[in-house]
Short mmCIF file of C-alpha atoms and ligand atoms in Angstrom, two decimals:
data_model
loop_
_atom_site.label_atom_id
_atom_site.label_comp_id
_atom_site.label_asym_id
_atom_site.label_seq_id
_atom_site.Cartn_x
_atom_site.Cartn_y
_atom_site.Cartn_z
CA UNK A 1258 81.04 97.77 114.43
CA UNK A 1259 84.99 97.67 112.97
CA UNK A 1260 85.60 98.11 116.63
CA UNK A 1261 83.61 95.40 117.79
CA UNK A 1262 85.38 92.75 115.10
CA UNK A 1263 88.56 93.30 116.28
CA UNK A 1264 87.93 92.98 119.92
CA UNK A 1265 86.37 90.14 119.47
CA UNK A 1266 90.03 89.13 117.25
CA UNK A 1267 91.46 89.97 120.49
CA UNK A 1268 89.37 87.68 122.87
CA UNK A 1269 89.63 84.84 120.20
CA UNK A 1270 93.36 85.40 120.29
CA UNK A 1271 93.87 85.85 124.15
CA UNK A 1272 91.47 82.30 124.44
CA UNK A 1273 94.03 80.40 121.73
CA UNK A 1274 96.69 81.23 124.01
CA UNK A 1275 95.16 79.57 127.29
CA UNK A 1276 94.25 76.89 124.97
CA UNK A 1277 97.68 76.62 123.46
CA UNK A 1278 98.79 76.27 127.29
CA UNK A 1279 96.36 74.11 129.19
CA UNK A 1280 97.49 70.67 127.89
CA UNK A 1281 101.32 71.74 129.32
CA UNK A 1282 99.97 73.29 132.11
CA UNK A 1283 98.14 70.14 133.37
CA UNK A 1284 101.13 67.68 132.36
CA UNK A 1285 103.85 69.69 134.25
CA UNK A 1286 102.00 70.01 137.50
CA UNK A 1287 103.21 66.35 138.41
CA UNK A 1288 107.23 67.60 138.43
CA UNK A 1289 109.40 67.72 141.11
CA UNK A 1290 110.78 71.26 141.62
CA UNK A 1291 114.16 71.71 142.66
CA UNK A 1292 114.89 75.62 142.29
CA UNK A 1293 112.11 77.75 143.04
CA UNK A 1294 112.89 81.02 142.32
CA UNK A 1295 108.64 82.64 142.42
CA UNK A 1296 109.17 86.05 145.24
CA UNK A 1297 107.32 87.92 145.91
CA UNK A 1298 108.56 90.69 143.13
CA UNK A 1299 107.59 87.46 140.53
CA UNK A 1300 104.42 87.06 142.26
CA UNK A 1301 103.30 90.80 141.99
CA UNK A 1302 104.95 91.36 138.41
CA UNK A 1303 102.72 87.61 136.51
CA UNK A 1304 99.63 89.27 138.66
CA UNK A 1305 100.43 92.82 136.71
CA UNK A 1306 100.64 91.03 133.63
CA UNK A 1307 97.27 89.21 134.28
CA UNK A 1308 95.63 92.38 134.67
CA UNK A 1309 97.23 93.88 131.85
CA UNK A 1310 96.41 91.51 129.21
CA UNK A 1311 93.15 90.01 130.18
CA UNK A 1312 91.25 92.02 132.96
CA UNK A 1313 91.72 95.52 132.08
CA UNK A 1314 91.04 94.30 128.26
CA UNK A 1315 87.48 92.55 129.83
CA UNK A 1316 86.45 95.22 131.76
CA UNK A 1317 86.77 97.87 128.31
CA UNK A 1318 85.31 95.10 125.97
CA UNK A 1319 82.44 94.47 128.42
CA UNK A 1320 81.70 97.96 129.98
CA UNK A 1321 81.62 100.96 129.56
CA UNK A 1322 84.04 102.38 132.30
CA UNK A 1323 86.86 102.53 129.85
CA UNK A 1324 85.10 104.63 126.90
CA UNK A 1325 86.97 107.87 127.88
CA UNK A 1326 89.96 106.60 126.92
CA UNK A 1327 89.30 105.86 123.31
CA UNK A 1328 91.00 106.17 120.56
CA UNK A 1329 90.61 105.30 116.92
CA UNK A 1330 93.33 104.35 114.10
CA UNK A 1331 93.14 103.71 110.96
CA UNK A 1332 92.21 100.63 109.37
CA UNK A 1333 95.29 99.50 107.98
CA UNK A 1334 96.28 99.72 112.31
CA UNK A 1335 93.72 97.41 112.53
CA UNK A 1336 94.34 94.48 109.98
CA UNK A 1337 98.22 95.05 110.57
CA UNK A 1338 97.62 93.95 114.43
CA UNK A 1339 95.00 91.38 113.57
CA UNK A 1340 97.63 89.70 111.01
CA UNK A 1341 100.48 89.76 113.61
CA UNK A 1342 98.21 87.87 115.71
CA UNK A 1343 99.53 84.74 113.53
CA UNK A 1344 103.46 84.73 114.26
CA UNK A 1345 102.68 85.62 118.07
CA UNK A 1346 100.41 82.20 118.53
CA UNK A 1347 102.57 80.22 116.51
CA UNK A 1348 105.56 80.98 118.33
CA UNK A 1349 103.52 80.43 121.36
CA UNK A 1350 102.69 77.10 120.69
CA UNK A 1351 106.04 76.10 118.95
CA UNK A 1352 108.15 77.22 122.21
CA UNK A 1353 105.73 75.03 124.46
CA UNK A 1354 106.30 72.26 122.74
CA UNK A 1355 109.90 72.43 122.27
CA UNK A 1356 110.34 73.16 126.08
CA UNK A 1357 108.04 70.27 126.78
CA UNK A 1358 108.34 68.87 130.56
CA UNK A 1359 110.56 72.61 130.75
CA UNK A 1360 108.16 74.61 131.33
CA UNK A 1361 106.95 76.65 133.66
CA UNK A 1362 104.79 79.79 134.23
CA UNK A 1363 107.37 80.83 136.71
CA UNK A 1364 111.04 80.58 137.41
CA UNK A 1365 111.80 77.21 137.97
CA UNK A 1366 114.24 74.10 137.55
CA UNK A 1367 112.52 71.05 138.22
CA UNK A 1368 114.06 67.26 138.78
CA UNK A 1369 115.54 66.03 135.54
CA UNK A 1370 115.10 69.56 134.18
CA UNK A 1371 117.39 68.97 130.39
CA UNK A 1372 118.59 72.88 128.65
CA UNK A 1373 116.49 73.10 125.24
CA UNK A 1374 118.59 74.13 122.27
CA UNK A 1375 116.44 72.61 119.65
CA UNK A 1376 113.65 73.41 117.35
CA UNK A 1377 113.00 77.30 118.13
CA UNK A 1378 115.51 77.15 120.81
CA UNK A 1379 118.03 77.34 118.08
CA UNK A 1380 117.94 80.47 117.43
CA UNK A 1381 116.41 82.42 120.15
CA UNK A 1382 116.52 81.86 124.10
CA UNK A 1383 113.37 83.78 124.77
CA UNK A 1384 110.73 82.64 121.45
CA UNK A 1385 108.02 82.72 124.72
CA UNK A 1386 108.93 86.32 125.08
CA UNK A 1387 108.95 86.97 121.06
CA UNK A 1388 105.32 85.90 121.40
CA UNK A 1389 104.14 87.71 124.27
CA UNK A 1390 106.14 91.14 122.70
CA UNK A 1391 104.43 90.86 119.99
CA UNK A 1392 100.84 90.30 121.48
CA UNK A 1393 101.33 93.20 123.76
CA UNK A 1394 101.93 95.40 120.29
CA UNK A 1395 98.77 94.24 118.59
CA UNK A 1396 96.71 94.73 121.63
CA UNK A 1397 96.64 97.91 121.34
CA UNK A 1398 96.28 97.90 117.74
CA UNK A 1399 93.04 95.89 118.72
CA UNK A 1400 91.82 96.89 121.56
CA UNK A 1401 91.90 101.05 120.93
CA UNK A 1402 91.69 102.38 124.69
CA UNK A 1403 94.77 104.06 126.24
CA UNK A 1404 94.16 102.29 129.17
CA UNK A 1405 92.96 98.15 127.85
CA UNK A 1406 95.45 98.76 124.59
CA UNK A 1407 98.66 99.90 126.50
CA UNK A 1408 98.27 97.78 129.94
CA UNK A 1409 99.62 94.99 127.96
CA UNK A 1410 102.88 96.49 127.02
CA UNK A 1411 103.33 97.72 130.72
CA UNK A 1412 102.66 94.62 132.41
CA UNK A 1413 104.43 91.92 130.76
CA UNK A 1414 107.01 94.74 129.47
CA UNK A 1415 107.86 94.86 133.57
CA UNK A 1416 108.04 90.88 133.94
CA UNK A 1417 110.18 90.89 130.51
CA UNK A 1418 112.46 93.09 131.98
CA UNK A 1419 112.85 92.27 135.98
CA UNK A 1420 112.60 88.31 135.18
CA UNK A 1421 114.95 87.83 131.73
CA UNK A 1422 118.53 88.70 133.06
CA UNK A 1423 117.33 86.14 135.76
CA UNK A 1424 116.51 83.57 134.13
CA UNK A 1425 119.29 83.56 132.42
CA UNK A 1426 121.66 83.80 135.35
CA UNK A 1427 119.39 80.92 137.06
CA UNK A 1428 120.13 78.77 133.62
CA UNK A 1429 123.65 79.36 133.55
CA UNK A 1430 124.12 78.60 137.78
CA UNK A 1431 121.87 75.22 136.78
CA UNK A 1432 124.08 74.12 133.13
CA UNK A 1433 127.37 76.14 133.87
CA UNK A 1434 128.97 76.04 130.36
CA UNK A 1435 126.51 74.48 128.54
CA UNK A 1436 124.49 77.18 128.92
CA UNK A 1437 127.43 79.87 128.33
CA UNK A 1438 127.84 77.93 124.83
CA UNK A 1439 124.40 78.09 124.14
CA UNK A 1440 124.27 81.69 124.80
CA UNK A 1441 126.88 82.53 122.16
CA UNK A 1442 125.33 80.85 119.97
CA UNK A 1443 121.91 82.43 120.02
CA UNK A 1444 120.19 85.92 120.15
CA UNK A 1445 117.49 86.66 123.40
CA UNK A 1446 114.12 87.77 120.97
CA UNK A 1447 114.90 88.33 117.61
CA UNK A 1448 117.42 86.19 115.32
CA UNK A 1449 120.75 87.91 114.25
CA UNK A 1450 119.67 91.11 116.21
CA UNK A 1451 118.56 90.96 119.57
N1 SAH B 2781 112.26 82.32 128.47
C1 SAH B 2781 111.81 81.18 127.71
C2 SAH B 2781 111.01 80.22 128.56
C3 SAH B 2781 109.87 80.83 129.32
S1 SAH B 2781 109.14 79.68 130.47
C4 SAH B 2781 111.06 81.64 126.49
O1 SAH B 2781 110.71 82.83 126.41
O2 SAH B 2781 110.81 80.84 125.59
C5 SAH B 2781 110.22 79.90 131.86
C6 SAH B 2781 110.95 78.65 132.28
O3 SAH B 2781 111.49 78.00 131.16
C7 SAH B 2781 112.13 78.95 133.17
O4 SAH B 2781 111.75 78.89 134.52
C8 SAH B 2781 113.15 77.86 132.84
O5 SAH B 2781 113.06 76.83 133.77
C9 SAH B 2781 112.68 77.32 131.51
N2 SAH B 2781 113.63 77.53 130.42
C10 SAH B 2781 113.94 78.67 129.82
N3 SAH B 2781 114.82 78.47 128.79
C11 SAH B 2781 115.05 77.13 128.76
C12 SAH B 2781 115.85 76.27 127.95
N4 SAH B 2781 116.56 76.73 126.94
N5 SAH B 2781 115.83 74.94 128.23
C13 SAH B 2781 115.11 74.45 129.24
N6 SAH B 2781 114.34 75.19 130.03
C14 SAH B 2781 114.30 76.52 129.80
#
């Protein structure tokens, strides 16, 4: 039954997100893209990361092919990923709506594309990435299957680490200095450490 619960924390979580994202998704479609940087590598890496964190955690909420790979923590585990849940949607939503028009799902510089240094972007480049390292620790804190709880951290942990150097190079060739500045000035995930 505990199990249940915090699957179901999980889902609830997972559907926030694609909430959280639908109203930016739907706006930004109308922009003009001027650097398209989606290969195929990007391609295969967001369609890892899709199966990671939503269809490998379906299949073990909604079958049984999964059950071997069970495991069970304590309850402590359990709350502790549930309550993390919190800073990972919030940071979610703030860095949408600081990047606005900015975003993308991919990497991208569209028409009139401005750098973001405010609100989150103060102090980290990547708060996006905070958010999405954070879910991929509590779903396996949720979701307690080697195979559902884990596939998180592999798949986006692979986009995280092929996409964010870059990104970053791709900012910098688009807002030269500006961007050199603003990379002094701020940490990648975590503020005054990473
Ligand atoms: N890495 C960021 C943004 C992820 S969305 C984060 O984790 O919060 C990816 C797109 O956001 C990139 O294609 C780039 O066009 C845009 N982007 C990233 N940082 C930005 C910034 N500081 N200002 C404006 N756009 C940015």
């Amino acid at each position: 039954m505990t199990r249940l619960i915090f699957e179901i924390m999980y889902l609830a979580f997972a559907i926030s997100l694609g909430i959280i994202r639908r109203p930016h998704e739907k706006r930004n479609k109308s922009n003009v893209i001027d650097v398209d940087q989606k290969g195929a590598l990007e391609k295969w890496l967001l369609g890892l990361t899709f199966l990671g964190v939503s269809l490998l955690p379906l299949l073990y909420i909604f079958s049984p092919w999964l059950n071997f790979a069970n495991y069970q923590l304590p309850l402590y585990l359990n709350i502790l990923g549930t309550v993390l849940l919190i800073p990972a949607a919030l940071l979610f939503y703030r860095s949408h709506a600081d990047l606005g028009r900015n975003w993308s799902v991919s990497l991208e510089i569209r028409e009139e594309h401005t750098l973001v240094t405010h609100g989150i972007y103060k102090h980290i480049r990547h708060p996006m990435y905070s958010a999405l390292w954070i879910a991929s620790l509590c779903q396996p804190l949720l979701l307690q299957n080697y195979i559902a709880g884990l596939s998180g951290m592999v798949g986006f942990g692979l986009l995280y680490f092929f996409r964010v150097a870059r990104e970053e190079q791709m900012m910098e060739d688009q807002f030269g200095e500006d961007y050199l500045d603003y990379k002094k000035k701020t940490y990648r995930l975590i503020p005054k450490l990473y």
